[in-house]
Short mmCIF file of C-alpha atoms in Angstrom, two decimals:
data_model
loop_
_atom_site.label_atom_id
_atom_site.label_comp_id
_atom_site.label_asym_id
_atom_site.label_seq_id
_atom_site.Cartn_x
_atom_site.Cartn_y
_atom_site.Cartn_z
CA MET B 1 7.80 21.73 33.19
CA ALA B 2 8.89 25.11 31.94
CA SER B 3 8.22 26.22 28.39
CA SER B 4 11.02 26.53 25.85
CA GLN B 5 10.77 30.29 26.30
CA MET B 6 11.74 30.15 29.99
CA ARG B 7 14.49 32.61 30.91
CA LEU B 8 16.29 33.67 34.08
CA LYS B 9 17.12 37.37 34.02
CA ILE B 10 19.25 39.58 36.26
CA LEU B 11 18.46 43.25 35.66
CA PRO B 12 19.72 45.82 34.84
CA GLY B 13 22.61 43.51 33.83
CA VAL B 14 24.82 40.70 35.00
CA ARG B 15 27.54 43.16 36.09
CA CYS B 16 27.09 45.73 38.84
CA LEU B 17 28.86 47.16 41.88
CA PHE B 18 28.65 45.03 45.01
CA ASP B 19 26.48 47.53 46.89
CA LYS B 20 23.91 47.87 44.09
CA PRO B 21 20.57 46.00 44.06
CA VAL B 22 19.52 43.83 41.13
CA GLN B 23 16.20 42.41 39.96
CA VAL B 24 15.99 38.63 39.54
CA LYS B 25 13.18 37.40 37.27
CA VAL B 26 12.14 34.05 35.82
CA GLU B 27 9.93 34.28 32.73
CA GLY B 28 8.13 31.68 30.64
CA LEU B 29 7.09 29.33 33.42
CA THR B 30 3.85 27.39 33.46
CA PRO B 31 1.36 29.56 35.40
CA HIS B 32 1.35 28.82 39.14
CA ARG B 33 4.27 26.39 38.84
CA ARG B 34 6.56 26.28 41.85
CA VAL B 35 10.19 27.19 41.24
CA GLN B 36 13.12 27.29 43.61
CA LEU B 37 15.80 29.92 43.21
CA THR B 38 19.23 29.28 44.71
CA SER B 39 22.28 31.53 45.06
CA ARG B 40 25.89 30.50 45.59
CA LEU B 41 29.25 32.21 45.85
CA VAL B 42 32.76 31.06 46.72
CA ASP B 43 34.86 33.69 48.50
CA ASP B 44 38.60 34.34 48.25
CA ARG B 45 39.32 31.86 51.02
CA GLY B 46 37.36 29.13 49.23
CA ALA B 47 34.39 29.26 51.62
CA THR B 48 31.00 28.60 49.99
CA PHE B 49 27.91 30.66 50.84
CA LYS B 50 24.40 29.65 49.76
CA ALA B 51 20.75 30.71 49.95
CA SER B 52 17.47 29.46 48.51
CA ALA B 53 13.89 30.64 48.16
CA LEU B 54 10.70 28.94 46.91
CA PHE B 55 8.27 30.82 44.67
CA LYS B 56 5.04 30.22 42.76
CA ALA B 57 4.73 31.69 39.28
CA ASP B 58 1.89 34.15 38.67
CA ASP B 59 -0.88 33.90 36.06
CA ALA B 60 1.56 34.95 33.35
CA GLY B 61 4.19 32.37 34.33
CA LEU B 62 6.44 35.03 35.88
CA VAL B 63 8.43 35.11 39.12
CA ASP B 64 9.76 38.58 39.92
CA VAL B 65 11.73 38.40 43.17
CA CYS B 66 11.12 42.12 43.70
CA ARG B 67 7.35 41.50 43.90
CA ALA B 68 6.85 37.80 44.64
CA ALA B 69 6.97 36.45 48.16
CA SER B 70 9.31 33.62 49.05
CA LEU B 71 7.23 30.75 50.44
CA GLY B 72 10.17 29.14 52.21
CA GLY B 73 13.91 28.57 52.24
CA SER B 74 16.52 30.98 53.56
CA TYR B 75 13.92 33.74 53.98
CA THR B 76 10.19 34.32 53.51
CA GLY B 77 8.20 37.22 52.16
CA VAL B 78 9.09 39.83 49.54
CA GLU B 79 12.81 40.56 49.80
CA PRO B 80 14.28 41.84 46.50
CA MET B 81 17.88 41.10 47.61
CA GLY B 82 17.12 38.14 49.86
CA LEU B 83 19.08 35.71 47.70
CA PHE B 84 22.18 37.80 48.43
CA TRP B 85 22.02 38.89 52.08
CA ALA B 86 20.48 35.60 53.24
CA MET B 87 23.41 33.53 52.01
CA ALA B 88 24.95 31.50 54.82
CA PRO B 89 28.30 29.70 54.91
CA GLU B 90 28.45 25.93 54.44
CA THR B 91 31.23 25.90 57.06
CA PRO B 92 29.96 27.41 60.33
CA HIS B 93 31.56 30.59 61.68
CA SER B 94 32.89 31.67 58.25
CA LYS B 95 32.92 35.38 57.41
CA LEU B 96 32.84 36.46 53.77
CA LEU B 97 36.38 37.30 52.66
CA LYS B 98 37.27 39.43 49.64
CA LYS B 99 41.00 40.04 49.28
CA ASN B 100 41.25 41.09 45.63
CA VAL B 101 38.88 43.91 44.67
CA LEU B 102 40.24 43.93 41.12
CA THR B 103 37.98 40.95 40.43
CA PRO B 104 34.22 40.74 41.11
CA THR B 105 32.43 38.50 43.57
CA VAL B 106 30.49 36.09 41.38
CA VAL B 107 27.05 34.99 42.61
CA GLU B 108 25.58 32.04 40.69
CA ILE B 109 21.76 31.99 40.51
CA ASP B 110 19.92 28.80 39.53
CA ALA B 111 16.22 28.28 38.85
CA LEU B 112 15.11 24.76 39.78
CA CYS B 113 11.84 22.90 39.25
CA GLY B 114 10.02 23.03 42.57
CA GLU B 115 8.90 19.40 42.28
CA THR B 116 11.95 17.58 40.86
CA GLY B 117 14.87 19.87 41.63
CA GLU B 118 15.88 19.86 37.95
CA VAL B 119 17.95 22.91 37.00
CA LEU B 120 15.85 24.91 34.52
CA ALA B 121 18.15 27.90 33.99
CA SER B 122 21.29 29.51 35.40
CA GLU B 123 22.83 32.97 35.41
CA ALA B 124 25.75 34.65 37.17
CA ASN B 125 25.82 38.11 38.76
CA GLU B 126 29.28 39.70 38.79
CA ARG B 127 29.37 42.09 41.74
CA GLY B 128 32.36 44.39 41.33
CA TYR B 129 34.16 46.91 43.52
CA MET B 130 35.75 49.46 41.20
CA THR B 131 34.20 51.61 38.51
CA GLU B 132 36.01 52.11 35.23
CA GLY B 133 38.75 54.70 35.61
CA MET B 134 39.21 54.25 39.37
CA ARG B 135 42.83 53.94 40.48
CA ARG B 136 44.05 51.46 43.09
CA VAL B 137 47.43 52.65 44.38
CA PRO B 138 49.44 50.46 46.82
CA VAL B 139 50.90 52.67 49.57
CA ARG B 140 54.30 52.11 51.13
CA GLU B 141 55.23 55.55 52.39
CA GLY B 142 57.44 55.81 55.49
CA ARG B 143 55.79 53.46 57.97
CA ILE B 144 52.38 53.58 56.24
CA ARG B 145 51.06 50.42 54.59
CA GLY B 146 47.78 50.32 52.73
CA VAL B 147 46.01 50.98 49.44
CA LEU B 148 44.70 54.28 48.10
CA PHE B 149 41.54 54.35 45.98
CA VAL B 150 41.11 57.39 43.74
CA PRO B 151 37.79 57.83 41.90
CA PRO B 152 37.68 58.73 38.22
CA GLY B 153 37.18 62.36 37.37
CA LYS B 154 38.95 65.67 37.73
CA GLY B 155 38.84 66.07 41.51
CA PRO B 156 40.07 66.99 43.99
CA PHE B 157 37.88 64.86 46.26
CA PRO B 158 37.27 64.63 50.02
CA GLY B 159 39.67 62.20 51.70
CA ILE B 160 38.80 59.34 54.07
CA VAL B 161 40.91 56.89 56.07
CA ASP B 162 39.26 53.46 56.22
CA LEU B 163 40.17 51.38 59.29
CA TYR B 164 39.03 47.80 59.70
CA THR B 165 39.21 45.27 62.53
CA PHE B 166 41.89 43.92 64.86
CA GLY B 167 42.07 40.85 62.61
CA GLY B 168 44.70 42.83 60.75
CA ARG B 169 45.93 42.58 57.22
CA LEU B 170 44.08 44.81 54.79
CA THR B 171 40.38 44.93 53.91
CA GLU B 172 39.57 46.78 50.70
CA PRO B 173 35.89 46.22 49.74
CA ARG B 174 34.38 49.03 51.82
CA ALA B 175 37.14 51.47 50.87
CA SER B 176 36.83 50.77 47.15
CA LEU B 177 33.04 50.99 47.18
CA LEU B 178 33.16 54.25 49.14
CA ALA B 179 35.61 55.67 46.62
CA ASN B 180 32.98 55.05 43.92
CA LYS B 181 30.87 57.68 45.69
CA GLY B 182 33.40 60.45 45.05
CA PHE B 183 35.94 60.12 47.88
CA VAL B 184 39.66 59.38 47.91
CA VAL B 185 39.88 56.52 50.39
CA LEU B 186 43.00 55.17 52.09
CA ALA B 187 42.47 51.59 53.27
CA LEU B 188 45.01 51.56 56.09
CA ALA B 189 46.46 48.41 57.64
CA TYR B 190 47.74 48.50 61.20
CA LYS B 191 48.91 44.96 61.93
CA ASP B 192 49.82 41.70 60.22
CA TYR B 193 50.20 43.16 56.72
CA LYS B 194 53.41 43.33 54.67
CA ASP B 195 56.13 44.22 57.19
CA LEU B 196 53.75 45.42 59.93
CA PRO B 197 54.02 43.35 63.14
CA LYS B 198 51.71 40.35 63.48
CA LYS B 199 51.37 40.82 67.24
CA PRO B 200 52.12 44.44 68.14
CA GLN B 201 52.77 45.21 71.78
CA LYS B 202 51.21 48.65 71.50
CA LEU B 203 49.17 50.85 69.18
CA ASP B 204 51.29 53.83 68.14
CA LEU B 205 48.96 56.70 67.31
CA GLU B 206 51.82 58.49 65.55
CA TYR B 207 51.58 55.83 62.82
CA PHE B 208 47.99 56.92 62.19
CA GLU B 209 49.08 60.57 62.37
CA GLU B 210 51.49 59.82 59.50
CA ALA B 211 48.58 58.40 57.52
CA VAL B 212 46.46 61.52 58.11
CA THR B 213 49.32 63.76 57.01
CA PHE B 214 49.97 61.60 53.94
CA LEU B 215 46.33 61.72 52.85
CA ARG B 216 45.92 65.45 53.43
CA LYS B 217 48.97 66.17 51.25
CA ARG B 218 47.77 64.11 48.28
CA PRO B 219 47.02 66.35 45.28
CA GLU B 220 43.79 64.41 44.63
CA VAL B 221 42.46 65.31 48.10
CA THR B 222 40.59 68.48 48.90
CA GLY B 223 41.12 69.77 52.41
CA PRO B 224 41.84 70.75 54.91
CA GLY B 225 40.03 68.11 56.97
CA ILE B 226 39.63 64.39 56.27
CA GLY B 227 37.21 61.69 57.41
CA ILE B 228 37.65 58.38 59.21
CA ILE B 229 35.47 55.29 58.96
CA SER B 230 35.99 52.47 61.45
CA ILE B 231 34.40 49.32 62.80
CA SER B 232 34.89 47.18 65.91
CA HIS B 233 38.40 47.55 67.40
CA SER B 234 39.35 50.25 64.90
CA GLY B 235 36.60 52.37 66.45
CA VAL B 236 38.96 52.79 69.41
CA VAL B 237 41.67 53.99 67.03
CA ALA B 238 39.28 56.34 65.24
CA LEU B 239 38.10 57.94 68.48
CA ALA B 240 41.71 58.32 69.67
CA MET B 241 42.73 59.87 66.34
CA SER B 242 39.81 62.29 66.58
CA SER B 243 40.76 63.20 70.14
CA PHE B 244 44.53 63.67 69.75
CA LEU B 245 45.24 64.50 66.10
CA ARG B 246 44.65 67.58 63.99
CA GLY B 247 43.11 67.60 60.53
CA ILE B 248 40.09 65.37 61.08
CA SER B 249 36.63 66.71 60.23
CA ALA B 250 34.27 63.73 60.37
CA THR B 251 34.48 60.32 62.07
CA VAL B 252 32.24 57.28 61.66
CA CYS B 253 32.45 54.76 64.50
CA ILE B 254 30.58 51.51 63.82
CA ASN B 255 30.11 49.23 66.85
CA GLY B 256 33.21 50.58 68.55
CA CYS B 257 34.30 51.00 72.16
CA SER B 258 34.82 54.34 73.88
CA ALA B 259 37.79 53.03 75.88
CA ASN B 260 41.05 51.44 74.82
CA VAL B 261 41.08 47.64 74.58
CA VAL B 262 43.46 44.72 73.87
CA ILE B 263 46.87 46.51 73.91
CA PRO B 264 48.20 49.86 75.22
CA LEU B 265 47.66 52.91 73.03
CA HIS B 266 50.55 55.38 72.87
CA TYR B 267 50.70 58.96 71.63
CA ARG B 268 53.82 60.91 72.47
CA ASP B 269 53.93 60.99 76.27
CA THR B 270 50.37 59.69 76.73
CA VAL B 271 49.61 56.01 77.33
CA LEU B 272 46.09 54.61 77.55
CA PRO B 273 46.12 51.14 79.13
CA PRO B 274 43.65 48.56 77.81
CA LEU B 275 40.59 47.49 79.74
CA GLN B 276 41.18 44.09 81.27
CA PRO B 277 38.39 41.58 80.50
CA VAL B 278 36.48 39.96 83.35
CA MET B 279 36.71 36.28 82.43
CA LYS B 280 33.87 35.16 84.68
CA ASN B 281 31.51 37.20 82.49
CA VAL B 282 32.37 35.13 79.40
CA LYS B 283 29.67 32.55 78.67
CA VAL B 284 29.65 29.38 76.57
CA THR B 285 26.65 29.15 74.25
CA ASP B 286 24.61 26.02 73.53
CA SER B 287 26.52 25.63 70.28
CA GLY B 288 29.81 25.58 72.16
CA ILE B 289 31.20 28.97 71.16
CA LEU B 290 31.79 31.97 73.42
CA ASN B 291 29.58 34.95 74.20
CA VAL B 292 32.00 37.72 75.21
CA ARG B 293 29.52 40.62 75.19
CA ASP B 294 29.87 41.37 78.90
CA ALA B 295 33.58 40.56 79.21
CA LEU B 296 34.67 44.20 79.32
CA PRO B 297 34.22 45.99 82.65
CA ASP B 298 32.59 49.39 82.92
CA PRO B 299 35.20 51.83 81.57
CA TYR B 300 33.45 54.66 83.38
CA SER B 301 34.14 53.26 86.84
CA GLU B 302 36.90 55.07 88.72
CA SER B 303 39.34 52.16 88.49
CA ASN B 304 39.07 51.98 84.68
CA ARG B 305 38.93 55.63 83.68
CA ALA B 306 42.58 55.65 82.59
CA SER B 307 41.50 53.57 79.58
CA LEU B 308 38.85 56.04 78.40
CA ILE B 309 39.42 57.85 75.13
CA PRO B 310 39.30 61.61 75.94
CA ILE B 311 36.69 62.18 73.26
CA GLU B 312 35.65 65.50 74.79
CA ARG B 313 38.89 66.89 73.29
CA ALA B 314 37.71 66.17 69.75
CA SER B 315 36.45 68.98 67.52
CA CYS B 316 35.20 66.93 64.57
CA ARG B 317 31.73 65.63 63.76
CA PHE B 318 30.80 62.08 64.75
CA LEU B 319 28.42 59.42 63.50
CA PHE B 320 28.04 56.56 65.98
CA ALA B 321 26.30 53.43 64.69
CA ALA B 322 25.49 50.74 67.26
CA SER B 323 23.77 47.37 66.93
CA GLU B 324 21.45 46.43 69.78
CA ASP B 325 22.20 42.71 69.39
CA ASP B 326 25.97 43.17 69.13
CA ARG B 327 27.43 40.31 71.16
CA ASN B 328 31.05 41.36 70.75
CA TRP B 329 30.54 44.09 73.34
CA ASN B 330 27.92 46.61 74.44
CA SER B 331 28.14 48.96 71.48
CA VAL B 332 24.98 50.89 72.35
CA LEU B 333 26.28 51.73 75.83
CA PHE B 334 29.64 52.85 74.46
CA ALA B 335 28.03 55.03 71.78
CA GLU B 336 25.67 56.63 74.29
CA ARG B 337 28.48 57.31 76.78
CA ALA B 338 30.67 58.84 74.07
CA ALA B 339 27.75 61.04 73.00
CA ALA B 340 27.24 62.11 76.62
CA ALA B 341 30.89 63.17 76.86
CA LEU B 342 30.54 65.21 73.68
CA ARG B 343 27.24 66.70 74.85
CA GLY B 344 28.95 67.87 78.03
CA ARG B 345 31.37 69.82 75.87
CA GLY B 346 28.47 71.78 74.40
CA GLY B 347 26.93 71.69 70.94
CA GLU B 348 25.38 68.76 69.12
CA ARG B 349 28.25 67.78 66.83
CA PHE B 350 27.34 64.11 66.77
CA GLU B 351 24.56 61.71 65.89
CA VAL B 352 23.83 58.24 67.23
CA VAL B 353 21.87 55.64 65.28
CA THR B 354 20.99 52.26 66.80
CA TYR B 355 19.80 49.14 65.01
CA PRO B 356 17.52 46.62 66.76
CA LYS B 357 18.32 42.95 66.04
CA ALA B 358 21.50 43.80 64.12
CA GLY B 359 24.82 42.16 64.96
CA HIS B 360 28.43 43.29 65.24
CA PHE B 361 29.72 43.35 61.67
CA LEU B 362 27.74 46.03 59.86
CA GLU B 363 29.23 45.85 56.37
CA VAL B 364 28.36 47.27 52.94
CA PRO B 365 24.86 46.42 51.68
CA HIS B 366 23.98 42.87 50.64
CA THR B 367 26.95 41.33 52.47
CA PRO B 368 25.92 37.99 54.02
CA HIS B 369 25.33 38.22 57.75
CA CYS B 370 28.10 36.89 60.03
CA PRO B 371 26.44 35.74 63.30
CA SER B 372 29.61 34.09 64.63
CA GLY B 373 33.25 33.73 63.70
CA PHE B 374 36.88 33.76 64.75
CA HIS B 375 37.79 36.63 67.08
CA ALA B 376 41.42 37.70 66.67
CA ALA B 377 41.74 39.17 70.18
CA VAL B 378 40.02 36.22 71.89
CA GLY B 379 41.69 33.56 69.76
CA THR B 380 38.61 31.42 69.15
CA GLU B 381 35.07 31.51 67.71
CA VAL B 382 32.58 33.86 69.34
CA GLU B 383 29.02 35.05 68.80
CA PHE B 384 28.60 38.33 66.90
CA GLY B 385 24.80 38.44 67.11
CA GLY B 386 22.04 39.73 64.88
CA GLU B 387 19.14 38.39 62.82
CA PRO B 388 19.78 38.20 59.05
CA LYS B 389 16.90 40.35 57.79
CA ALA B 390 17.26 43.09 60.41
CA HIS B 391 21.01 43.04 59.93
CA ALA B 392 20.63 43.43 56.15
CA GLU B 393 18.27 46.37 56.61
CA ALA B 394 20.73 48.00 59.03
CA GLN B 395 23.59 47.64 56.54
CA LEU B 396 21.53 49.29 53.81
CA ASP B 397 20.44 52.19 56.04
CA LEU B 398 23.92 52.80 57.46
CA TRP B 399 25.59 52.83 54.05
CA GLU B 400 23.35 55.71 52.94
CA ARG B 401 23.91 57.54 56.23
CA VAL B 402 27.69 57.21 55.93
CA GLN B 403 27.73 58.74 52.46
CA GLU B 404 25.47 61.62 53.47
CA PHE B 405 27.49 62.23 56.66
CA PHE B 406 30.77 62.54 54.80
CA LYS B 407 29.29 64.67 52.04
CA SER B 408 27.84 67.03 54.64
CA HIS B 409 30.87 67.37 56.94
CA LEU B 410 34.05 66.93 54.93
CA ASP B 411 34.34 70.65 54.42
CA GLY B 412 37.25 71.47 56.70
CA GLU B 413 35.36 71.54 60.02
CA GLY B 414 37.57 70.48 62.90
CA ALA B 415 40.79 70.93 60.91
#
């Protein structure tokens, strides 16, 4: 049994930003007593995510998750944030959903007796998205639909357009957390949000051009060039924006494709047709879901070159991040081919970082890994790949790289 002085602590406090680490400690235990720590959150869709880890108290009756090794459970070894990134959904193929960034994601931590399972202590960690003084401004300007995040302070600040996946609607966590770092960030929807079409027949690049113009004209935004951050299908959009539009200085493409996919992409008189998937290359896994990694044909073959994004036209800086175990498509190949096209133009205005054993959805740090889920373009559940620990490490590394990249290159280059 624990002593009456036993306490569960979350340091430096129970409230923090979602991307910040915390220290979980249990004090006042009987020396060498086993204790199980569990974590639990319920997302905005009502999906429950859980993790657990087993520890043995030290000579002083202390378990410090930052120093003590987990002996079993959702992870093993010393992992200071393991109770957060190792959370898995109770319902298979669920991806963590956060729709309302005005409220925190609450993670409940319990300390249980290792022998009986009795709850000894509980605490909650409120993981927020917006610092005090940040403004969240809904945007309905011309055709543009989204939300603008403006950090506190005098400004002006560098501006970034945040593009998410083909799943549509609007995703605000990454944009709000990036704004905390001193950027004005426009989370831009491009389908199935407000009055935007649920099933567009084409991607109109002039819509994204409107968004770039809107952001550059904001008084809170320093110029002249802005940044773009993208992931998955929106990587196609980001590369096309960088290739055809003016006013872009720095582009982050996370697990994107270097050719157009899903629906035609239009810009003025130019039309890029989508690559057509090769259905015989789609596999069914042992768990009954699809592996679509090799469904796309080689966009660099002569018959598919019309779908390629003409990235050699771009004048901005690029950061390509690619996961080696991405099972959505071959992100490493696409990143390397895009880099080769830029290299042929002369000058090293890009960097490529690859992550072994990481999967498709590289999110902000400490986000639970999503190894499989519903794929909007495919219409069913697919594998996304990755191993939880390696994926968590990749998310942490990439988040720091993204911030440094934008700080270094949002100075008007390429405008």
